[in-house]
């Protein structure tokens, strides 16, 4: 059922998405890892490949790793700029473009830096294509691996969030309002696989593979949805009717596989008791 022009009735005041902000704090906290990787690569090049002064090799390797590592980390910590596309292929294509352009620029900056640090006078931009392509392939593979790593970005474990209202004393939602362009759609609950937190909003994942934005927070949805929806993580609310299997993971956590044959979610330790009750372990 489609309802046009009445989204203001269904959405709470101030629920329209705010302007997306770039997270710089997360990548900056991981700078030390980038420099450590640069130092390890420098040691390898110095002892096994290059016979130049170690300081020179160290500067080149740290500079190169930083040019690739920091932008990659920036992308990983700002997934919200890529997610939410109507088609998954659009998200993948945008990521691929970013990874390739990033790798080509980083590789060329490395060449320029080598010329400057070695005091060479001649420099021809993009004169060596093969190293650029190799760097692009490696960067793209690493980028997609870390972007789509199961469980997403790790965060501090939190105790289960208290619902805004007792579930037994509220009228449960029978359909979830989601946004599609300028329309608000009402999605039947049996079409919902799971819901993922997204700042103060949520993404609703459907059985047909679609992902839609909901203007309600995950905590609020938990309080107004029926008990068929179970919280397994601070970021995930799952439709129990769509769970295919549950298996033990690590550190008192469980892996929940949904019946679309491709989605696997990992519970957090704070919600493991709920998962154990679900399967009566």
C-alpha atoms as one frame of an Amber mdcrd trajectory, in Angstrom:
protein
   0.000   0.000   0.000   1.387   3.374  -0.980   0.613   6.606   0.801   1.793
   9.779  -0.904   2.070  13.184   0.673   1.208  12.106   4.239   4.628  11.119
   5.528   4.466  13.948   8.048   1.550  12.147   9.749   3.474   8.901  10.131
   6.855  10.377  11.081   7.651  11.836  14.489   8.703  15.457  14.665  12.392
  15.889  13.823  12.627  12.444  12.284  13.761  13.571   8.858  17.347  12.434
   8.241  19.990  14.936   9.238  22.847  15.906   7.005  25.378  13.102   6.850
  28.611  13.828   8.678  32.061  12.458   7.984  33.585  10.490  10.853  37.256
  11.459  11.161  37.739  10.312  14.767  37.546   6.592  13.993  40.193   6.641
  11.225  42.476   8.890  13.288  42.377   6.386  16.151  43.796   3.763  13.760
  46.660   5.853  12.407  49.174   3.969  14.537  48.250   0.718  12.749  48.845
   2.349   9.377  52.307   3.506  10.438  53.110   0.078  11.898  52.234  -1.564
   8.567  54.457   0.986   6.799  57.373   0.169   9.092  56.976  -3.596   8.548
  56.914  -3.127   4.757  59.960  -0.867   4.995  61.914  -3.549   6.869  60.948
  -6.112   4.238  61.995  -3.891   1.341  65.225  -2.895   3.058  66.414  -6.427
   3.832  65.092  -8.317   0.810  64.733  -5.881  -2.095  66.203  -2.417  -1.843
  69.753  -1.433  -0.908  68.999   2.221  -0.221  69.298   4.004   3.146  66.751
   2.638   5.597  65.364   6.080   6.465  64.628   6.733   2.806  62.899   3.358
   2.393  60.949   3.938   5.612  59.684   7.346   4.469  58.568   5.975   1.094
  56.728   2.973   2.554  55.005   4.907   5.348  53.962   7.597   2.868  52.534
   4.999   0.474  50.694   3.020   3.154  49.237   6.227   4.574  47.997   7.380
   1.151  46.081   4.135   0.719  45.328   3.091   4.303  43.868   6.308   5.659
  41.345   6.881   2.817  40.333   3.194   3.010  39.776   3.512   6.753  37.812
   6.704   6.127  35.510   4.816   3.744  35.018   1.932   6.202  34.033   4.299
   9.013  31.648   6.235   6.761  29.626   3.446   5.185  26.471   5.558   5.472
  27.601   7.590   2.449  27.465   4.446   0.309  24.618   2.510   1.904  20.977
   3.276   1.325  21.156   3.108  -2.459  18.040   1.752  -4.140  20.055  -0.962
  -5.894  22.947  -2.883  -4.346  24.837  -2.700  -7.642  24.930   1.104  -7.314
  26.638   0.815  -3.922  29.176  -1.677  -5.289  29.870   0.427  -8.401  30.460
   3.569  -6.304  32.811   1.690  -3.991  34.700   0.203  -6.942  35.164   3.654
  -8.468  36.428   5.081  -5.176  38.873   2.206  -4.600  40.316   2.349  -8.132
  40.700   6.156  -8.180  42.208   6.063  -4.684  44.740   3.396  -5.696  45.777
   5.143  -8.913  46.300   8.475  -7.156  48.174   6.865  -4.259  50.448   4.958
  -6.634  51.226   8.100  -8.614  51.895  10.078  -5.430  54.323   7.348  -4.423
  56.198   7.761  -7.733  56.323  11.510  -7.281  57.548  11.149  -3.709  60.270
   8.732  -4.829  61.532  11.262  -7.378  61.526  14.078  -4.830  63.220  12.139
  -2.048  65.869  10.709  -4.377  66.576  14.160  -5.887  65.802  13.137  -9.442
  65.044  15.854 -11.955  62.867  14.022 -14.483  59.316  13.019 -13.680  56.641
  11.779 -16.106  53.117  11.487 -14.656  51.462   8.058 -15.029  54.413   6.729
 -17.008  54.295   3.306 -15.303  50.839   1.826 -15.757  51.453  -1.734 -14.538
  52.303  -0.811 -10.908  49.224   1.426 -10.859  46.989  -1.439 -11.985  48.532
  -3.832  -9.462  47.953  -1.324  -6.666  44.365  -0.822  -7.870  43.652  -4.566
  -7.737  45.148  -4.973  -4.245  43.387  -1.877  -2.900  40.025  -2.945  -4.344
  40.250  -6.445  -2.883  41.264  -5.151   0.557  38.625  -2.427   0.412  35.745
  -4.807  -0.298  37.005  -7.358   2.241  37.062  -4.832   5.077  33.898  -3.042
   3.923  31.794  -6.196   3.905  33.463  -7.986   6.828  30.721  -9.773   8.852
  29.600  -7.848  11.912  30.656  -4.447  10.555  32.719  -2.029  12.584  33.303
  -3.259  16.123  31.869  -1.122  18.862  31.834  -1.199  22.669  29.594  -3.854
  24.153  26.482  -2.315  25.639  23.801  -3.691  27.886  20.493  -4.372  26.184
  18.673  -1.129  25.546  15.529  -0.667  27.601  12.462  -0.241  25.394  10.667
   3.100  25.597   7.476   1.373  26.657   6.587  -2.067  27.975   5.740  -4.215
  24.991   2.678  -5.690  26.665   1.147  -2.246  27.288   1.399  -0.704  23.814
  -0.372  -1.155  20.532   2.008  -3.037  18.266   2.793  -1.884  14.771   1.202
  -4.057  12.132   3.219  -2.504   9.311   6.473  -0.529   9.256   6.567   2.846
   7.462   9.633   3.159   5.218  10.843   5.831   2.839  11.113   5.428  -0.914
  11.958   8.704  -2.630   9.098  11.058  -1.648   6.690   8.288  -0.776   6.069
   6.441   2.456   5.392   2.723   2.054   3.803   0.524   4.700   5.642  -2.802
   4.787   3.949  -5.925   6.109   5.858  -7.497   9.008   6.069 -10.927   7.370
   8.136  -9.332   4.584  10.813  -8.141   7.031  13.965 -10.223   7.563  15.707
  -7.953  10.036  16.206  -4.300  10.954  19.586  -2.596  11.346  20.316   0.531
  13.378  21.491   3.562  11.412  22.237   6.547  13.678  18.791   7.648  14.937
  17.047   5.794  12.114  17.009   2.222  10.839  17.363   0.181   7.663  14.648
  -2.414   7.057  15.851  -5.476   5.100  13.097  -7.308   3.222  12.755 -10.916
   2.086  13.089  -9.850  -1.575  16.541  -8.353  -0.929  15.468  -4.704  -0.750
  16.825  -2.335   1.899  14.702   0.654   2.906  15.161   3.551   5.318  12.815
   3.921   8.295  12.674   7.197  10.205  12.262   5.468  13.567  15.178   4.398
  15.781  15.867   0.730  16.444  15.046   1.172  20.136  11.646   2.633  19.330
  10.871  -0.079  16.800  11.771  -2.709  19.389   9.252  -1.204  21.802   6.351
  -1.140  19.313   6.918  -4.304  17.271   5.442  -7.653  18.421   7.550 -10.290
  20.147   8.242 -11.985  16.837  11.089  -9.461  16.578  14.032 -10.185  18.855
  17.027  -7.958  19.609  20.289  -9.898  19.130  22.704  -6.953  18.915  22.685
  -3.248  19.592  22.439  -2.857  15.800  20.118  -5.732  14.857  16.477  -6.599
  15.434  15.556  -9.931  13.823  12.248 -11.456  12.755  12.204 -14.800  14.604
  10.016 -16.321  11.892  12.831 -15.768   9.364  15.620 -17.464  11.364  16.955
 -20.588   9.660  19.599 -21.679  12.173  21.630 -20.597  15.190  25.187 -21.729
  15.879  27.793 -20.881  18.483  30.306 -18.185  17.568  33.112 -16.815  19.759
  33.207 -15.074  23.140  29.699 -16.079  24.238  28.137 -14.944  20.962  25.994
 -16.723  18.394  25.756 -16.696  14.620  22.169 -16.292  13.412  21.507 -17.395
   9.835  18.313 -16.167   8.176  16.249 -18.146   5.708  17.187 -16.042   2.690
  20.285 -18.311   2.482  22.743 -15.403   2.444  22.329 -13.297   5.600  24.313
 -14.181   8.718  24.264 -11.921  11.769  26.377 -12.246  14.915  24.815 -11.560
  18.304  26.616  -9.508  20.923  27.415 -10.891  24.367  24.852  -8.610  26.008
  22.022 -10.238  24.037  23.216 -13.850  24.096  20.688 -14.791  26.765  17.858
 -13.843  24.407  19.326 -16.011  21.667  19.744 -18.948  24.058  16.107 -18.617
  25.123  15.106 -18.562  21.483  16.667 -21.940  20.699  16.390 -23.294  24.277
  20.123 -23.981  24.581
